[in-house]
XYZ file of C-alpha atoms in Angstrom:
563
model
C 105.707 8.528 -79.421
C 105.805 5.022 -80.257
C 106.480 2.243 -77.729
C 110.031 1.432 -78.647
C 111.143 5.004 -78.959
C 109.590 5.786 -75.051
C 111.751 2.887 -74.292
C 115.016 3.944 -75.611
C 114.575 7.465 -73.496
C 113.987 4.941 -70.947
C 117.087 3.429 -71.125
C 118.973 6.391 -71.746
C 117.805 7.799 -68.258
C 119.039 4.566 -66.638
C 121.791 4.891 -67.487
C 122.864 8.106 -67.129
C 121.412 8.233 -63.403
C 123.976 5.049 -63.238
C 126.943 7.098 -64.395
C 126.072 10.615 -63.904
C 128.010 10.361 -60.257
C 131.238 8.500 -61.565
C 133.825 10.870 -62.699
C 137.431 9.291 -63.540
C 139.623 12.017 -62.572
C 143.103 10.560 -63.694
C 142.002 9.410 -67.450
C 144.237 10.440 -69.347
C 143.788 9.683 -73.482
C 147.929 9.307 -74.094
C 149.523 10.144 -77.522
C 148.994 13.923 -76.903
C 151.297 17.053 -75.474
C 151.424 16.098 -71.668
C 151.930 19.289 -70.902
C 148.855 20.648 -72.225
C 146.586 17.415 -72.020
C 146.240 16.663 -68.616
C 144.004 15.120 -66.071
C 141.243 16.268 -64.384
C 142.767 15.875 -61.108
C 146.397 17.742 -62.674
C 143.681 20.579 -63.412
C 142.500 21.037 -59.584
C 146.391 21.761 -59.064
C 146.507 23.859 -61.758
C 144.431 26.653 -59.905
C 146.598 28.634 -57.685
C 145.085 29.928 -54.010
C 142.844 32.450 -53.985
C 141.831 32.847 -57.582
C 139.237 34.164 -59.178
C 137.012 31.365 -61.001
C 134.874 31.282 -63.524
C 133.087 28.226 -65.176
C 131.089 28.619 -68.476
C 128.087 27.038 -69.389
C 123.970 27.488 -68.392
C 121.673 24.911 -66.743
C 122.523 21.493 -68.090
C 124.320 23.122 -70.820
C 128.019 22.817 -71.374
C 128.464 21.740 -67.366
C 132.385 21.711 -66.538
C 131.318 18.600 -64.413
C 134.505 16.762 -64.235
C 136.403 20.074 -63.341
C 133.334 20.769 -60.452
C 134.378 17.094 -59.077
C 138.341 17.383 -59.635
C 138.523 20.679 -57.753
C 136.257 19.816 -54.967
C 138.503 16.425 -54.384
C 141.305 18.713 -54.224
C 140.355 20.832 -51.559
C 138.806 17.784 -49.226
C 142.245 16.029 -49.626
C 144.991 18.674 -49.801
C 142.699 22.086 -49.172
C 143.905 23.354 -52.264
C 142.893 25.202 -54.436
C 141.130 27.564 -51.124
C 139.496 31.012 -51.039
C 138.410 31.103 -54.241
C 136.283 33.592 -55.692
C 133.598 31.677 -57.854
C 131.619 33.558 -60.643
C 129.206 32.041 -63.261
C 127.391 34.154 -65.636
C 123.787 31.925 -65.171
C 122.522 29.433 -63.269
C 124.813 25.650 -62.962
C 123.364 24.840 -59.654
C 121.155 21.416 -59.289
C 119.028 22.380 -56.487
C 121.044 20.323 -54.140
C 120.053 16.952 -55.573
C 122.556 16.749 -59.059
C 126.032 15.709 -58.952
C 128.052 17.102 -61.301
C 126.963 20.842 -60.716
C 128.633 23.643 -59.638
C 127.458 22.484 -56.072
C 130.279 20.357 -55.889
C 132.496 23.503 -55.202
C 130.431 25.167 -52.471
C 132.930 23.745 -49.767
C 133.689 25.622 -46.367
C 137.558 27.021 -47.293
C 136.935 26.112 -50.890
C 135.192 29.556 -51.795
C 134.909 32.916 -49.961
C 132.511 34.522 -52.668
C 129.772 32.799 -55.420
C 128.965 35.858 -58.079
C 125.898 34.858 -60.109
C 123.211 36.027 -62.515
C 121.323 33.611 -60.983
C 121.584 31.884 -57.443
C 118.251 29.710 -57.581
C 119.654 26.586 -58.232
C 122.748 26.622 -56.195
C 121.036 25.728 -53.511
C 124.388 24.889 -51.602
C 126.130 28.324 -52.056
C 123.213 29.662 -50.997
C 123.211 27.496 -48.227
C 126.695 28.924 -47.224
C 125.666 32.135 -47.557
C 122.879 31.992 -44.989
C 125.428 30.913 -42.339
C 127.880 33.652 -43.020
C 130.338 30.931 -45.001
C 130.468 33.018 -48.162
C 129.896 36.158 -49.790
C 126.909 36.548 -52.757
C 126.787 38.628 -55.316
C 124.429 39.412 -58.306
C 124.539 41.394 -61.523
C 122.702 40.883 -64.341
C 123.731 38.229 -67.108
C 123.965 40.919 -69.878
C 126.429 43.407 -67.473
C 128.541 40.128 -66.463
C 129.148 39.124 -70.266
C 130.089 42.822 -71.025
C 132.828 42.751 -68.632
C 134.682 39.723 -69.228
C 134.237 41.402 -72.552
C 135.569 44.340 -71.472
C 138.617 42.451 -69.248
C 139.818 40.977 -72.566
C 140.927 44.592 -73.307
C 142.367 45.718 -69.989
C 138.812 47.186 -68.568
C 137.337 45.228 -66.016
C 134.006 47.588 -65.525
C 131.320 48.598 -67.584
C 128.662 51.378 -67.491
C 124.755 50.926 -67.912
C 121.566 52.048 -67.595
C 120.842 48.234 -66.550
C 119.433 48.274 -62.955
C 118.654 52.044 -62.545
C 115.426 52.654 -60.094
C 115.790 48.432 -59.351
C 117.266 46.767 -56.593
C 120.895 47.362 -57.660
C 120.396 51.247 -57.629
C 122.584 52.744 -55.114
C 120.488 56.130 -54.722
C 117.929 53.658 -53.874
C 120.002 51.720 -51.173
C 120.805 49.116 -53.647
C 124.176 46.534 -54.112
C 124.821 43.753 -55.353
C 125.335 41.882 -52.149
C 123.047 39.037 -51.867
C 124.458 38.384 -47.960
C 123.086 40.705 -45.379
C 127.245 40.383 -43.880
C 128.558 41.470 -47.313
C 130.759 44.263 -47.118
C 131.162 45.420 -50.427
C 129.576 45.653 -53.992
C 130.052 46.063 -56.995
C 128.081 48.556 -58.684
C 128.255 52.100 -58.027
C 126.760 55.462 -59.326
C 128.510 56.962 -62.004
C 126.666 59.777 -63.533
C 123.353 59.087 -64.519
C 124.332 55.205 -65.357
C 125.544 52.686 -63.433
C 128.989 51.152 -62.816
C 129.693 47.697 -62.848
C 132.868 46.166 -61.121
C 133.945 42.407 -61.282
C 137.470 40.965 -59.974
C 140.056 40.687 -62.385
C 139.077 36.784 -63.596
C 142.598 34.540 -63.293
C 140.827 30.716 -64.189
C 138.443 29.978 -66.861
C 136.946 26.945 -66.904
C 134.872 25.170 -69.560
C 133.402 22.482 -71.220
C 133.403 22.277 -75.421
C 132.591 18.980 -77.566
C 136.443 18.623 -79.114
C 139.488 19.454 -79.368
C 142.242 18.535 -81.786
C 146.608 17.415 -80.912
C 147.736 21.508 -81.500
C 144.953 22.191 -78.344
C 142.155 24.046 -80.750
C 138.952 23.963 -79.774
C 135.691 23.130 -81.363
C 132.115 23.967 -80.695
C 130.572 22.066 -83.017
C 127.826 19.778 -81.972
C 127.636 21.681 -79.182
C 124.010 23.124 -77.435
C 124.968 25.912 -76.766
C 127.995 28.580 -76.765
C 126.980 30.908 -74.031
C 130.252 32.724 -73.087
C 133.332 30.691 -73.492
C 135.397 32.478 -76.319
C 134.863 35.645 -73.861
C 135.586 34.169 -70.517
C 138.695 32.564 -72.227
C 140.205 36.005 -73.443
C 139.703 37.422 -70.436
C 141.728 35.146 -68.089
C 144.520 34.976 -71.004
C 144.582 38.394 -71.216
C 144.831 38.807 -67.217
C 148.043 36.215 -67.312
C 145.310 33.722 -65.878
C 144.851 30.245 -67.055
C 142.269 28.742 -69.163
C 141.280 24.981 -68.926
C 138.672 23.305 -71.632
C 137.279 19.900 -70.535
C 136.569 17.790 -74.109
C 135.189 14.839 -75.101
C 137.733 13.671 -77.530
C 140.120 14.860 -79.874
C 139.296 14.862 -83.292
C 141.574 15.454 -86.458
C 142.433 19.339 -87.181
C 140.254 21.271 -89.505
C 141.036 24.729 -89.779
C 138.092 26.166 -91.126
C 136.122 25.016 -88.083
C 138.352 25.997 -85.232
C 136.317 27.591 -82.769
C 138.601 29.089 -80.081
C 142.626 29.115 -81.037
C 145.186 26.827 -78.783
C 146.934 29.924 -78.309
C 143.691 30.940 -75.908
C 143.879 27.476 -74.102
C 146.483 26.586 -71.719
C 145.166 22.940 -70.549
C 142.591 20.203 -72.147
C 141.215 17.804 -70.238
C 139.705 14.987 -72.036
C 136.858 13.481 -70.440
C 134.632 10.883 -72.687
C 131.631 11.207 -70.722
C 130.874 14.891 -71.022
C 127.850 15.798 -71.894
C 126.504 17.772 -74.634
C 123.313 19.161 -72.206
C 121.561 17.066 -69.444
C 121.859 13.771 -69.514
C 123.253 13.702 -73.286
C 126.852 12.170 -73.250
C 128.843 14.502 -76.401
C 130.175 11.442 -77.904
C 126.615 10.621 -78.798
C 125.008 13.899 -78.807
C 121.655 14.683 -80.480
C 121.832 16.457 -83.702
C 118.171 18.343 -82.920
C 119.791 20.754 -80.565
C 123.212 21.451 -82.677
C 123.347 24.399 -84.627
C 122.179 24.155 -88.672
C 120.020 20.875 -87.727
C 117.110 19.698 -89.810
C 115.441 17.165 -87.236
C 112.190 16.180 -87.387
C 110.456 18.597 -85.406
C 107.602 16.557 -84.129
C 110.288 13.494 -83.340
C 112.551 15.899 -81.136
C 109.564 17.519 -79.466
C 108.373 14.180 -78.145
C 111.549 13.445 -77.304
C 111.858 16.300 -75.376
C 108.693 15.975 -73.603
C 108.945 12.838 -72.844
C 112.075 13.219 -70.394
C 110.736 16.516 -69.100
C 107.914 14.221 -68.168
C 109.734 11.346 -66.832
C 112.169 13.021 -65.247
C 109.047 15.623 -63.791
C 111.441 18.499 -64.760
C 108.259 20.273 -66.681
C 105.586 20.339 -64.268
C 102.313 18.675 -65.196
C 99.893 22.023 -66.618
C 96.078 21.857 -65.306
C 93.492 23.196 -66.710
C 94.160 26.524 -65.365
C 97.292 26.779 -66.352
C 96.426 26.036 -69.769
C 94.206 28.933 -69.797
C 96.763 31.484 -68.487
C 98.838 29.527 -71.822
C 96.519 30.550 -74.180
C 95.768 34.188 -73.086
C 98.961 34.811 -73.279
C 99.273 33.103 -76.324
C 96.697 34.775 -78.289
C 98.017 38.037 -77.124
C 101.078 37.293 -78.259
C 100.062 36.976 -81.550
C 97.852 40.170 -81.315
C 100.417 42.554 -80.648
C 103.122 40.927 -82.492
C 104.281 41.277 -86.079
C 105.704 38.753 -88.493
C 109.145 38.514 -88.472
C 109.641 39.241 -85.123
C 112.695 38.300 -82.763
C 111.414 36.837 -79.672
C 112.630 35.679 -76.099
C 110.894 33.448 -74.094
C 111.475 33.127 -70.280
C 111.467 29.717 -68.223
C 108.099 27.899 -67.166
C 104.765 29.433 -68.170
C 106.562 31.168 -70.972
C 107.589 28.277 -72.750
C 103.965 26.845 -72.960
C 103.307 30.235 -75.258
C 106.029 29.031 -77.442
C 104.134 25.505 -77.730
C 101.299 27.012 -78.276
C 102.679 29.124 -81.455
C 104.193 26.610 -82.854
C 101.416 24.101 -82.891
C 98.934 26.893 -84.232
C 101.413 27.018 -86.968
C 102.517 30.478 -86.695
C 106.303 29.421 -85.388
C 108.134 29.930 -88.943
C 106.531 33.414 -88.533
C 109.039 34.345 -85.625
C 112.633 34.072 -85.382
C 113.243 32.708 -81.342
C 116.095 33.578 -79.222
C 117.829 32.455 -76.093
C 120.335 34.167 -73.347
C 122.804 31.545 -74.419
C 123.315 32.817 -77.582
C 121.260 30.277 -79.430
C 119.195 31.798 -82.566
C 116.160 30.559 -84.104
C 114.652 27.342 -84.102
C 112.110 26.170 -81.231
C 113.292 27.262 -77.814
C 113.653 24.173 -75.771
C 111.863 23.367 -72.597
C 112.116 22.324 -69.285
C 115.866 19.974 -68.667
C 116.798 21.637 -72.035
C 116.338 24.973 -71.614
C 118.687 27.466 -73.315
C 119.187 25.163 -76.098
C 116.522 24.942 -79.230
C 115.433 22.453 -81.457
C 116.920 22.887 -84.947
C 118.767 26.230 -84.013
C 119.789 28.404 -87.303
C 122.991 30.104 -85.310
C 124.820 29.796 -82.230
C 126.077 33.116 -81.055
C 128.018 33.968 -77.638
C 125.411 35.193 -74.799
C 127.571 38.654 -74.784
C 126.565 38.926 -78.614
C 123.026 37.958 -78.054
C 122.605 40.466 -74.915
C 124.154 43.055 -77.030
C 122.024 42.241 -79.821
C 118.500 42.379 -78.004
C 119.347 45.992 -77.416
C 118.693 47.166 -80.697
C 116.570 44.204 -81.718
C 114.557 42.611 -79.328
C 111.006 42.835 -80.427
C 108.688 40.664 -77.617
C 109.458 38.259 -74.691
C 107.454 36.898 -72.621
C 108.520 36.207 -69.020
C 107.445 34.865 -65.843
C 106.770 36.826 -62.631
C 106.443 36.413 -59.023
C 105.146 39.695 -57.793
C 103.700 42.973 -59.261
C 102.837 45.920 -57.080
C 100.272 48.451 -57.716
C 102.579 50.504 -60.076
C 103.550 47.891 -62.441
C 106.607 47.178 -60.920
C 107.718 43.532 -60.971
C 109.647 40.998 -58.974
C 111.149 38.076 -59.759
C 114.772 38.146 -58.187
C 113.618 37.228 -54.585
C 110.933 34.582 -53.158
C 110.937 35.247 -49.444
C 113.249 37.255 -46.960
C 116.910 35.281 -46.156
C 119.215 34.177 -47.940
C 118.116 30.483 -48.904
C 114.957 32.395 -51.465
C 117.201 34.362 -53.482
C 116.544 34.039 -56.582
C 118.760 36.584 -58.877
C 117.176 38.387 -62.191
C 119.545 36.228 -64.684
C 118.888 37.694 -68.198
C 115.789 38.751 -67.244
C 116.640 42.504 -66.646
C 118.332 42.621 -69.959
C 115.729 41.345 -71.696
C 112.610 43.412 -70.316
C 115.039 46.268 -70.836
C 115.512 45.653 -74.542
C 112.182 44.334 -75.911
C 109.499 46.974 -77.571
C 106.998 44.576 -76.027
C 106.744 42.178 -72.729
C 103.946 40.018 -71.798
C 104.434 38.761 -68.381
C 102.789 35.539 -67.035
C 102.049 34.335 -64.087
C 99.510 33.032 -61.607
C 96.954 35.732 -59.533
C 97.411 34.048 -56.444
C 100.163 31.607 -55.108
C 97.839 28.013 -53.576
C 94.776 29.613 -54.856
C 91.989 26.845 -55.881
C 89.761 27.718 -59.009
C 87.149 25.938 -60.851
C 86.401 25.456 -64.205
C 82.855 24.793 -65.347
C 81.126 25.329 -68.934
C 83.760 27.788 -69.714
C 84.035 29.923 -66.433
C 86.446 29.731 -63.926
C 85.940 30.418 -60.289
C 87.893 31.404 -57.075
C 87.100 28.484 -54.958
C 89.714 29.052 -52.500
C 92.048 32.557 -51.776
C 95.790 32.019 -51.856
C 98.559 34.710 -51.064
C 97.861 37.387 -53.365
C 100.704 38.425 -56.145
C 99.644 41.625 -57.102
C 100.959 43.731 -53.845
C 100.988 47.038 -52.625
C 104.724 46.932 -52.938
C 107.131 44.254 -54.453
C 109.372 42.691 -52.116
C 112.091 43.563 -54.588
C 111.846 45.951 -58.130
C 113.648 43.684 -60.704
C 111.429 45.367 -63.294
C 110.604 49.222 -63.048
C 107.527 49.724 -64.576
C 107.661 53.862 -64.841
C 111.226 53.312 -66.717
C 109.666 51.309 -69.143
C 107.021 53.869 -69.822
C 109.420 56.188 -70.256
C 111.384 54.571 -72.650
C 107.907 53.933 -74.750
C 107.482 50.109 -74.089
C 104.014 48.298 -74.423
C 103.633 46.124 -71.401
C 101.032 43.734 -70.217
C 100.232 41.382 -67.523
C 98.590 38.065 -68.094
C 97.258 36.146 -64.982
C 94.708 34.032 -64.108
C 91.630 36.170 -63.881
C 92.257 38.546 -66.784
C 94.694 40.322 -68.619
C 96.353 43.723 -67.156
C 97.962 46.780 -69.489
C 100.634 49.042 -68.234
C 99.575 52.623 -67.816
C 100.566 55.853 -65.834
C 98.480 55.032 -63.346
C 99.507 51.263 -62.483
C 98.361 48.182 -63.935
C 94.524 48.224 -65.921
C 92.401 45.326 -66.311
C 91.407 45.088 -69.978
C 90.132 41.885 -69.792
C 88.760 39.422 -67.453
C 87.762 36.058 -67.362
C 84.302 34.683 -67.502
C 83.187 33.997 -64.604
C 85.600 35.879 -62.082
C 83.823 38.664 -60.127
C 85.751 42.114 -60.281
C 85.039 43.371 -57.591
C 85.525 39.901 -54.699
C 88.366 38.541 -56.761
C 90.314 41.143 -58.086
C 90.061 44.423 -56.069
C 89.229 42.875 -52.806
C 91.773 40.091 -53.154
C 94.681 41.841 -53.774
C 96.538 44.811 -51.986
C 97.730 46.038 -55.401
C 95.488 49.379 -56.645
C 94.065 48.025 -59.823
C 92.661 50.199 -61.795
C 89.830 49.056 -64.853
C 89.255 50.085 -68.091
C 86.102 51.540 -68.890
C 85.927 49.027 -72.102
C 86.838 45.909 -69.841
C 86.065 42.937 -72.263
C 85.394 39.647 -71.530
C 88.301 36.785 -72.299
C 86.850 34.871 -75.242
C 85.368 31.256 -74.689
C 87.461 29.746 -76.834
C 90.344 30.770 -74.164
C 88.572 29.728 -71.205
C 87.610 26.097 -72.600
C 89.987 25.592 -75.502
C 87.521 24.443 -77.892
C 88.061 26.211 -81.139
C 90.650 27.520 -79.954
C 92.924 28.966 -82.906
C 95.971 31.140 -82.906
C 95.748 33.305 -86.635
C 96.962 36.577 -87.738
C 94.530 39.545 -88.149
């Protein structure tokens, strides 16, 4: 990226870590229906005791910032709005460091209960959950979008076979309490699927690009959908309230009205929302809006080069870089053209690089959880978005949609156990290293194929030299006896007929009957000391164990082509 373009992003960084903490709560833009365009701080008041909450958006997508801020004012100066029940569909958290996040709620008396695809990031909730403040509870992202689905006609359940023989299965001892204190949950046998439950939702909160006078709502320019049009019909249809945060208001056009004012109750208009992280709306970046034709080399170095300033996208060694093109080349082995693809968060999205600079990316149509269809899946602060996205769908559609036509994903892992089963909802016992499965259940559960990724052991040194690598130094294994929690049953997915695999750092593992088998290894690692002796996972090996090509291990001529 040249000079002056580094320092623009520069710049741009400045000053949003200048602003990002300054919220003007009593803006107000005049010339509009008082009684539906109202302040942020009106729109705290607006949210009667003991509600149930929910606030659209993923990541740095679509944050409801200013409502976050306004509400959490509220409380500290009147305690109102109090005992709130607070449910997100994904992650909004900003691992206790970000203003601006859904943090900003997790107030002692402010909320009784967070319910969350994904915890991880909230580090405060999670905070308040490990002293017995609050109530946690998870569900999968796909179940959550059904039933605010579902609540916008009168049913405020759903049935699946989502989370059957995982950590959510009752005849297994499962809930979905997070909180050892929890007294409840909500999911329940019912027949041979599962019920899911979720409180009747009263407040919807959200942030879209614009609005016009009447109180429509637009998502153009926007990064992502996720679930707004469905959280909004399900507090209107409950007699609840539903309160957009804009950035400005913007003549009518009734071919592009995105959610009817009939669905909205209040707008607040707030010119410094962003479009995703760090991107204010009113000058939002046409590479991640839906229909763009960016330059795709431009908006990649774009985005790398705040994932890299900012350190969201950790620097890759050498050894990761291996584990990126394993997985990389075995993506293309077992996939077909025209495939629709998911990839997961971290090691994942270095496959996607990978693809697109071997030039097979126009091969593959790439999906998100959001909703957001084709184009380059975006990494690292910007993930959940894309980079020139065909179509921007709701994350109910798009979970629906996998389940029929979901072809590959490739996800990360933090455990597997010695019969395939995988783990990647909890770190560590308490509270404080939950992590939840977000749409990670939904997704394994609907592709034909899944590659996961991940390291072989956690703090393990190796060492690569003239194309083999070598355990230096043993870390704490991830292939265990038995996961610390099933997220991922591997015997369903057999069942069901789906091809899994394993990449890691010393070779590449396949799914069978018996457990994970080691197909391939890399140069250089010793079977026997580094695999079977350094894990407590049975491993089993093939009988036509191959080497992992050079190419792989060193990168040169290294080449990603069809057979």
């Amino acid at each position: 990226m040249k000079f002056i373009e580094t320092a623009k992003i520069y710049g741009h960084l400045i000053s949003f870590l200048a602003t990002q903490n300054r919220f003007n709560l009593s803006y107000h833009p005049g010339g509009t229906d008082r009684n539906r365009f109202i302040t942020a701080a009106e729109a705290a008041k607006q949210i009667p005791d003991g509600s149930t909450v929910i606030s659209v958006g993923m990541a740095g997508h679509a944050r409801c910032s200013i409502l976050f801020r306004a509400i959490r004012n509220s409380y500290l100066k009147d305690k109102t709005p109090k005992d709130l029940t607070w449910m997100t569909v994904s992650a909004q958290g900003g691992r206790g460091k970000a203003p601006g996040t859904v943090e900003e709620v997790a107030v002692s008396g402010l909320i009784k209960e967070y319910i969350s695809g994904h915890v991880e990031t909230a580090h405060k909730q999670l905070e308040m959950g490990a002293n017995k403040e609050i109530e946690i509870h998870i569900l999968p992202q796909g179940e959550i979008t059904r039933i605010l689905h579902n609540q916008s006609e009168g049913n405020a359940t759903c049935l699946s076979s989502i989370g059957i023989g995982t950590f959510l299965d009752p005849d297994l001892g499962g809930n979905t309490a997070a909180t050892p204190h929890s007294t409840k949950s909500y999911v329940k046998k019912n027949g041979d699927l599962l019920e899911y439950s979720l409180p009747k939702i009263n407040v919807a909160l959200f942030n879209a690009p614009y609005a016009d006078n009447e109180g429509n709502i637009y998502f153009k320019n926007a990064s992502a959908i996720t679930e707004i049009r469905e959280a909004a019909l399900a507090a209107k249809y409950n007699g609840g309230k539903v309160i957009a945060t804009v950035s400005q208001i913007i003549e009518k056009d009734e071919a592009s009205i995105s959610l009817p004012s009939k669905h909205v109750s209040h707008i607040v208009v707030n010119p410094a929302n962003e479009q995703t992280a760090s991107i204010k709306q009113r000058k939002y970046w046409p590479m991640f809006t839906e229909g763009a034709k960016e330059c795709m080399e431009k908006s990649i170095a774009k985005m790398n080069t705040i994932n890299s300033i900012t350190s969201y996208s950790p620097k890759r060694g050498p050894v990761d870089n291996i584990l990126a093109r394993m997985a990389a080349s075995l993506f293309v082995k077992v996939a077909q053209k025209g495939n629709l693809v998911n990839l997961g968060i971290g090691l994942p999205e270095e496959v996607g690089r990978l693809v697109y600079e071997g030039g097979l990316f126009d091969d593959f149509t790439f999906s998100s959880e959001t909703g957001v269809y084709g184009g380059l899946p975006a990494s690292g602060l910007f993930f959940g978005g894309a980079i020139n996205p065909q179509k921007m769908y709701s994350s109910a559609w798009i979970f629906n949609h996998y389940k029929t036509s979901l072809d590959i994903t490739v996800l990360g892992t933090l455990q597997v156990d010695s019969k395939g089963n995988v783990n990647v909802s909890k770190r560590g016992e308490g509270v404080k290293n939950y992590v939840g499965p977000g749409g990670f259940m939904n997704i394994a559960d609907s592709a034909k194929t899944i590659i996961f990724i991940g390291s072989w052991m956690a703090k393990a040194e190796f060492k690569l030299k003239d194309g083999k690598l070598t355990l230096i130094k043993k870390g704490i294994p991830k292939f265990v006896d038995e996961v610390l929690e099933v997220t991922f049953n591997a015997q369903a997915a057999l069942e069901k007929g789906k091809t899994v695999y394993y990449v890691t750092t010393v070779g590449i593992f396949k799914l069978t009957e018996k457990g994970p088998e080691l197909i391939q290894v890399m140069p250089g690692i010793d079977v026997q000391r580094d695999i079977l002796e350094a894990s407590t996972a049975k491993i089993q090996i093939s009988e036509n164990l191959e080497l992992v090509s050079e190419s792989i291990a060193t990168g040169h001529g290294y080449k990603l082509a069809w057979d």
